Amino acid sequence: MTTFIDLGFNLTAPGPSFDPSSSTTTPITKPKEATLIAAGASYLAYAQRTLAQRSFEEDDAHRAEQTKLGLQERGVLNGVEDDLGVGDEEESPDLLMADPKKWKDLDQYAVLGLSHLRYRATDEQIKIAHRKKVLKHHPDKKANQGDSNDDAFFKCIQKAYEVLLHPERRRQFDSIDPYYVDLEDDAPTAESVERAKDPEKAFFQKFGPVFEREAHFCASCPEEEVPKLGTMSSTKEEVEAFYDFWYNFDSWRTFEWFDKEVNEGSNSRDDKRYTEKKNKNERARRKKDDNTRLRTFIDTALS
């Protein structure tokens, strides 16, 4: 639709010397010789490599070291446990050969070399680990080294970085972190405690760490405020308060990470509603199973 705008003033008429038939163009000037001076970020990087006699790989390593020193000078890395070691974990052959289309099946922390920190990794540690992985696995660097392999793992690195720096998506992944899921499958049993040489000591050694892991999912209070299992010297009131807390435990775990996507290319609202309904039901089922798992574990500990 055409829109008319009132400018609020009138254009003045041309002066008496105006001749509409006269040409307003100017002749094209003759070409002149000029000296081109090399400049810009690319030329500067080339000059620095040439003067320092460094290869591309050596220059990348030098830049990474300078970045690390700069972060240290600004205090970014100081006082953060294991910060200087993030991103240095070696990738397994299976991880390097992972299909980027199945990136959601991967351990996002392992992709960035943060397996030893997991949900405790800070945003700054994630950024540092990401930079190290990019410097190591960038497709251009591999091409310079004669590696004709595709950029599959590099795509996985980018996906992991996007997930772990997004609070909501990171919490979705933390809810189903495969490292802790595997530990859940290996939960202690009453029989394993009874068969121990010192059952009382074995009870606290086996059940205590599990309660501490589960405390991370507490929605009602910070992890540090969740009651600990205690010791043999704990009072009756302390024991009752402990189990009362856990029998009323409110977990923030969600299972959106497993949601199915709407079929690619489908614009059907029915398909979208069907997929959303199916995802909602599946999340509810997983949540119920997780509550049952935790309740069974608490019953085992109390027995």
Coordinates of C-alpha atoms in Angstrom, one line a residue:
M1 CA 0.0 0.0 0.0
T2 CA 1.4 3.4 -1.0
T3 CA 2.1 5.8 1.9
F4 CA 2.2 9.6 1.3
I5 CA 4.2 11.8 3.7
D6 CA 3.7 15.5 4.0
L7 CA 7.2 17.1 4.3
G8 CA 5.7 20.4 5.6
F9 CA 7.5 22.7 3.2
N10 CA 7.4 23.8 -0.5
L11 CA 10.3 23.5 -2.9
T12 CA 11.4 26.8 -4.4
A13 CA 11.3 27.4 -8.1
P14 CA 14.5 27.2 -10.1
G15 CA 16.4 30.5 -10.7
P16 CA 16.3 32.5 -14.0
S17 CA 19.7 31.0 -15.0
F18 CA 18.3 27.5 -15.0
D19 CA 18.5 25.8 -18.4
P20 CA 16.9 22.3 -18.5
S21 CA 18.6 21.5 -21.8
S22 CA 22.1 22.0 -20.4
S23 CA 24.1 18.9 -19.4
T24 CA 24.9 18.3 -15.7
T25 CA 27.4 15.6 -16.3
T26 CA 31.2 16.0 -16.0
P27 CA 33.8 14.4 -18.2
I28 CA 35.5 11.2 -16.9
T29 CA 38.9 12.0 -15.5
K30 CA 42.0 10.3 -16.9
P31 CA 43.3 7.3 -14.9
K32 CA 46.2 8.0 -12.6
E33 CA 48.9 5.7 -11.4
A34 CA 48.9 5.0 -7.6
T35 CA 50.9 2.8 -5.3
L36 CA 49.0 0.1 -3.4
I37 CA 50.1 -0.3 0.2
A38 CA 49.7 -3.7 1.8
A39 CA 47.5 -3.3 4.9
G40 CA 44.8 -4.9 6.9
A41 CA 44.5 -7.7 9.5
S42 CA 45.4 -10.5 7.1
Y43 CA 48.5 -8.8 5.9
L44 CA 49.5 -7.9 9.4
A45 CA 49.2 -11.6 10.5
Y46 CA 51.2 -12.6 7.4
A47 CA 53.9 -10.0 8.3
Q48 CA 54.1 -11.2 11.9
R49 CA 54.4 -14.9 10.9
T50 CA 57.1 -14.0 8.3
L51 CA 59.2 -11.8 10.7
A52 CA 59.0 -14.4 13.5
Q53 CA 59.6 -17.2 11.0
R54 CA 56.6 -19.2 12.4
S55 CA 54.4 -21.6 10.5
F56 CA 50.5 -21.4 10.7
E57 CA 50.5 -24.1 13.4
E58 CA 53.3 -22.4 15.4
D59 CA 51.5 -19.0 15.1
D60 CA 48.2 -20.5 16.3
A61 CA 50.0 -21.9 19.4
H62 CA 51.7 -18.6 19.9
R63 CA 48.4 -16.7 19.8
A64 CA 46.7 -19.2 22.2
E65 CA 49.6 -18.7 24.6
Q66 CA 49.3 -14.9 24.4
T67 CA 45.5 -15.1 24.9
K68 CA 46.1 -17.2 28.0
L69 CA 48.6 -14.7 29.4
G70 CA 46.2 -11.9 28.7
L71 CA 43.4 -13.6 30.6
Q72 CA 45.8 -14.2 33.5
E73 CA 46.8 -10.6 33.6
R74 CA 43.1 -9.5 33.7
G75 CA 42.5 -12.0 36.5
V76 CA 40.0 -14.1 34.4
L77 CA 41.8 -17.3 35.2
N78 CA 43.2 -16.5 38.6
G79 CA 41.5 -18.1 41.6
V80 CA 39.4 -20.6 39.5
E81 CA 40.2 -24.2 40.2
D82 CA 41.4 -26.2 37.3
D83 CA 40.8 -23.3 34.9
L84 CA 44.2 -23.6 33.2
G85 CA 43.5 -27.2 32.4
V86 CA 40.1 -27.0 30.8
G87 CA 39.8 -28.2 27.2
D88 CA 43.0 -30.2 27.3
E89 CA 41.3 -33.6 27.5
E90 CA 42.1 -35.9 24.6
E91 CA 39.1 -37.0 22.5
S92 CA 38.3 -40.7 22.1
P93 CA 38.3 -42.1 18.5
D94 CA 34.6 -42.7 18.7
L95 CA 34.0 -39.0 19.7
L96 CA 36.2 -37.7 16.8
M97 CA 34.2 -39.8 14.4
A98 CA 30.8 -38.8 15.8
D99 CA 28.0 -37.9 13.3
P100 CA 27.1 -34.2 13.8
K101 CA 23.5 -35.0 12.9
K102 CA 23.4 -37.0 16.1
W103 CA 25.0 -34.4 18.2
K104 CA 22.3 -34.7 20.9
D105 CA 23.5 -38.2 21.6
L106 CA 27.0 -36.9 22.6
D107 CA 28.4 -36.0 26.0
Q108 CA 28.5 -32.2 25.5
Y109 CA 31.0 -31.8 28.3
A110 CA 33.4 -34.4 26.8
V111 CA 33.2 -32.7 23.4
L112 CA 34.7 -29.5 25.0
G113 CA 37.1 -31.4 27.3
L114 CA 35.2 -30.5 30.5
S115 CA 34.4 -34.1 31.7
H116 CA 36.2 -33.5 35.0
L117 CA 34.0 -30.4 35.8
R118 CA 30.7 -31.1 34.2
Y119 CA 27.9 -29.0 35.7
R120 CA 30.4 -27.1 37.9
A121 CA 32.1 -25.6 34.8
T122 CA 31.8 -21.8 34.7
D123 CA 30.9 -19.8 31.6
E124 CA 34.5 -18.6 31.4
Q125 CA 35.8 -22.1 31.6
I126 CA 33.5 -23.1 28.8
K127 CA 34.6 -20.2 26.6
I128 CA 38.3 -21.1 27.2
A129 CA 37.7 -24.8 26.5
H130 CA 35.8 -23.9 23.3
R131 CA 38.7 -21.7 22.1
K132 CA 41.2 -24.5 22.6
K133 CA 39.1 -27.0 20.7
V134 CA 38.5 -24.6 17.8
L135 CA 42.2 -23.9 17.5
K136 CA 42.9 -27.6 17.5
H137 CA 40.1 -28.8 15.2
H138 CA 39.3 -25.9 12.9
P139 CA 38.8 -27.2 9.3
D140 CA 41.2 -24.6 7.8
K141 CA 44.0 -25.7 10.1
K142 CA 43.4 -29.4 9.2
A143 CA 43.5 -28.5 5.5
N144 CA 46.9 -26.8 6.0
Q145 CA 48.1 -29.9 7.7
G146 CA 47.0 -32.0 4.7
D147 CA 44.1 -33.6 6.5
S148 CA 41.3 -34.1 4.1
N149 CA 38.8 -35.1 6.8
D150 CA 35.6 -33.3 6.9
D151 CA 34.5 -30.8 9.6
A152 CA 32.2 -33.2 11.4
F153 CA 33.7 -32.9 14.9
F154 CA 34.1 -29.2 14.5
K155 CA 30.4 -28.9 14.1
C156 CA 29.9 -31.0 17.2
I157 CA 32.2 -28.5 19.1
Q158 CA 30.1 -25.6 18.0
K159 CA 26.8 -27.4 19.0
A160 CA 28.2 -28.2 22.5
Y161 CA 29.3 -24.6 22.9
E162 CA 25.9 -23.3 22.0
V163 CA 24.2 -25.7 24.5
L164 CA 26.5 -25.2 27.4
L165 CA 26.4 -21.4 27.2
H166 CA 22.6 -21.3 27.0
P167 CA 21.2 -21.6 30.6
E168 CA 18.0 -23.4 29.7
R169 CA 19.5 -25.8 27.2
R170 CA 22.4 -26.6 29.5
R171 CA 19.9 -27.4 32.3
Q172 CA 18.1 -29.7 30.0
F173 CA 21.3 -31.5 29.2
D174 CA 22.4 -31.6 32.9
S175 CA 19.0 -33.3 33.7
I176 CA 20.0 -36.3 31.6
D177 CA 23.8 -36.0 31.8
P178 CA 24.9 -39.5 30.7
Y179 CA 27.8 -39.6 33.2
Y180 CA 25.3 -39.4 36.1
V181 CA 22.7 -41.6 34.5
D182 CA 25.3 -44.4 34.3
L183 CA 26.0 -43.9 38.0
E184 CA 22.3 -44.1 38.8
D185 CA 22.2 -47.6 37.1
D186 CA 24.9 -48.7 39.5
A187 CA 23.2 -47.5 42.8
P188 CA 24.2 -49.4 45.9
T189 CA 21.9 -52.1 47.3
A190 CA 21.1 -53.5 50.8
E191 CA 22.8 -56.7 49.8
S192 CA 26.1 -55.0 48.9
V193 CA 26.1 -53.3 52.4
E194 CA 25.3 -56.5 54.2
R195 CA 28.0 -58.5 52.5
A196 CA 30.6 -55.8 53.4
K197 CA 33.2 -56.6 56.1
D198 CA 32.1 -53.5 58.0
P199 CA 28.4 -52.9 57.1
E200 CA 28.0 -49.7 59.0
K201 CA 31.1 -48.1 57.4
A202 CA 30.0 -49.5 54.0
F203 CA 26.5 -47.9 54.3
F204 CA 27.9 -44.4 54.6
Q205 CA 30.6 -44.9 52.0
K206 CA 28.1 -46.3 49.4
F207 CA 25.0 -44.3 50.1
G208 CA 26.5 -40.9 51.1
P209 CA 27.9 -40.0 47.7
V210 CA 24.7 -40.9 45.9
F211 CA 22.7 -38.5 48.1
E212 CA 25.3 -35.8 47.5
R213 CA 24.9 -36.3 43.7
E214 CA 21.1 -36.2 43.9
A215 CA 21.3 -32.9 45.9
H216 CA 22.4 -31.2 42.7
F217 CA 18.8 -31.5 41.4
C218 CA 17.2 -29.9 44.4
A219 CA 14.6 -27.2 43.4
S220 CA 13.8 -26.0 46.9
C221 CA 17.2 -24.9 48.1
P222 CA 20.9 -24.7 46.9
E223 CA 22.9 -27.9 46.7
E224 CA 25.0 -26.8 49.7
E225 CA 22.0 -26.6 52.0
V226 CA 20.7 -30.1 51.3
P227 CA 21.0 -32.3 54.4
K228 CA 23.9 -34.8 54.3
L229 CA 23.5 -38.4 55.3
G230 CA 25.4 -37.9 58.6
T231 CA 27.3 -40.4 60.7
M232 CA 26.6 -43.1 63.2
S233 CA 26.7 -40.4 65.9
S234 CA 23.8 -38.5 64.3
T235 CA 20.8 -37.9 66.7
K236 CA 17.4 -39.4 66.1
E237 CA 16.0 -35.9 65.3
E238 CA 18.7 -35.4 62.7
V239 CA 18.0 -38.7 61.0
E240 CA 14.3 -38.1 61.0
A241 CA 14.8 -34.6 59.5
F242 CA 17.1 -36.1 56.8
Y243 CA 14.6 -38.7 55.6
D244 CA 11.7 -36.2 55.9
F245 CA 13.5 -33.9 53.6
W246 CA 14.3 -36.6 51.0
Y247 CA 10.8 -38.1 51.0
N248 CA 9.6 -34.6 50.1
F249 CA 12.4 -33.9 47.7
D250 CA 11.5 -31.6 44.8
S251 CA 13.7 -32.2 41.8
W252 CA 14.1 -29.7 38.9
R253 CA 15.1 -32.4 36.5
T254 CA 13.3 -32.1 33.2
F255 CA 13.5 -34.3 30.1
E256 CA 13.0 -31.9 27.2
W257 CA 16.4 -33.0 25.9
F258 CA 14.7 -36.2 24.5
D259 CA 11.9 -34.3 22.7
K260 CA 11.3 -35.4 19.2
E261 CA 11.3 -32.7 16.5
V262 CA 8.5 -32.1 14.1
N263 CA 9.0 -33.9 10.8
E264 CA 11.3 -31.7 8.6
G265 CA 9.3 -30.0 5.9
S266 CA 6.0 -30.5 7.6
N267 CA 3.8 -27.4 8.0
S268 CA 0.8 -29.3 9.4
R269 CA -0.6 -28.0 12.6
D270 CA -1.9 -31.5 13.4
D271 CA 1.6 -32.9 13.1
K272 CA 2.9 -30.2 15.4
R273 CA 0.2 -30.7 18.0
Y274 CA 0.6 -34.5 17.9
T275 CA 4.4 -34.2 18.4
E276 CA 4.0 -31.8 21.2
K277 CA 1.5 -34.0 22.9
K278 CA 3.7 -37.0 22.5
N279 CA 6.7 -35.2 23.9
K280 CA 4.7 -33.9 26.9
N281 CA 3.5 -37.5 27.7
E282 CA 7.0 -38.8 27.3
R283 CA 8.5 -36.2 29.7
A284 CA 5.8 -37.0 32.3
R285 CA 6.6 -40.7 32.0
R286 CA 10.3 -40.1 32.5
K287 CA 9.7 -37.7 35.4
K288 CA 7.5 -40.4 37.1
D289 CA 10.1 -43.1 36.5
D290 CA 12.8 -40.8 38.0
N291 CA 10.7 -40.0 41.1
T292 CA 10.1 -43.8 41.5
R293 CA 13.9 -44.5 41.2
L294 CA 14.8 -41.9 43.8
R295 CA 12.0 -43.1 46.2
T296 CA 13.2 -46.7 45.9
F297 CA 16.7 -45.6 46.7
I298 CA 15.6 -43.7 49.8
D299 CA 13.5 -46.7 50.9
T300 CA 16.6 -48.9 50.5
A301 CA 18.7 -46.5 52.6
L302 CA 16.1 -46.3 55.3
S303 CA 15.7 -50.1 55.5

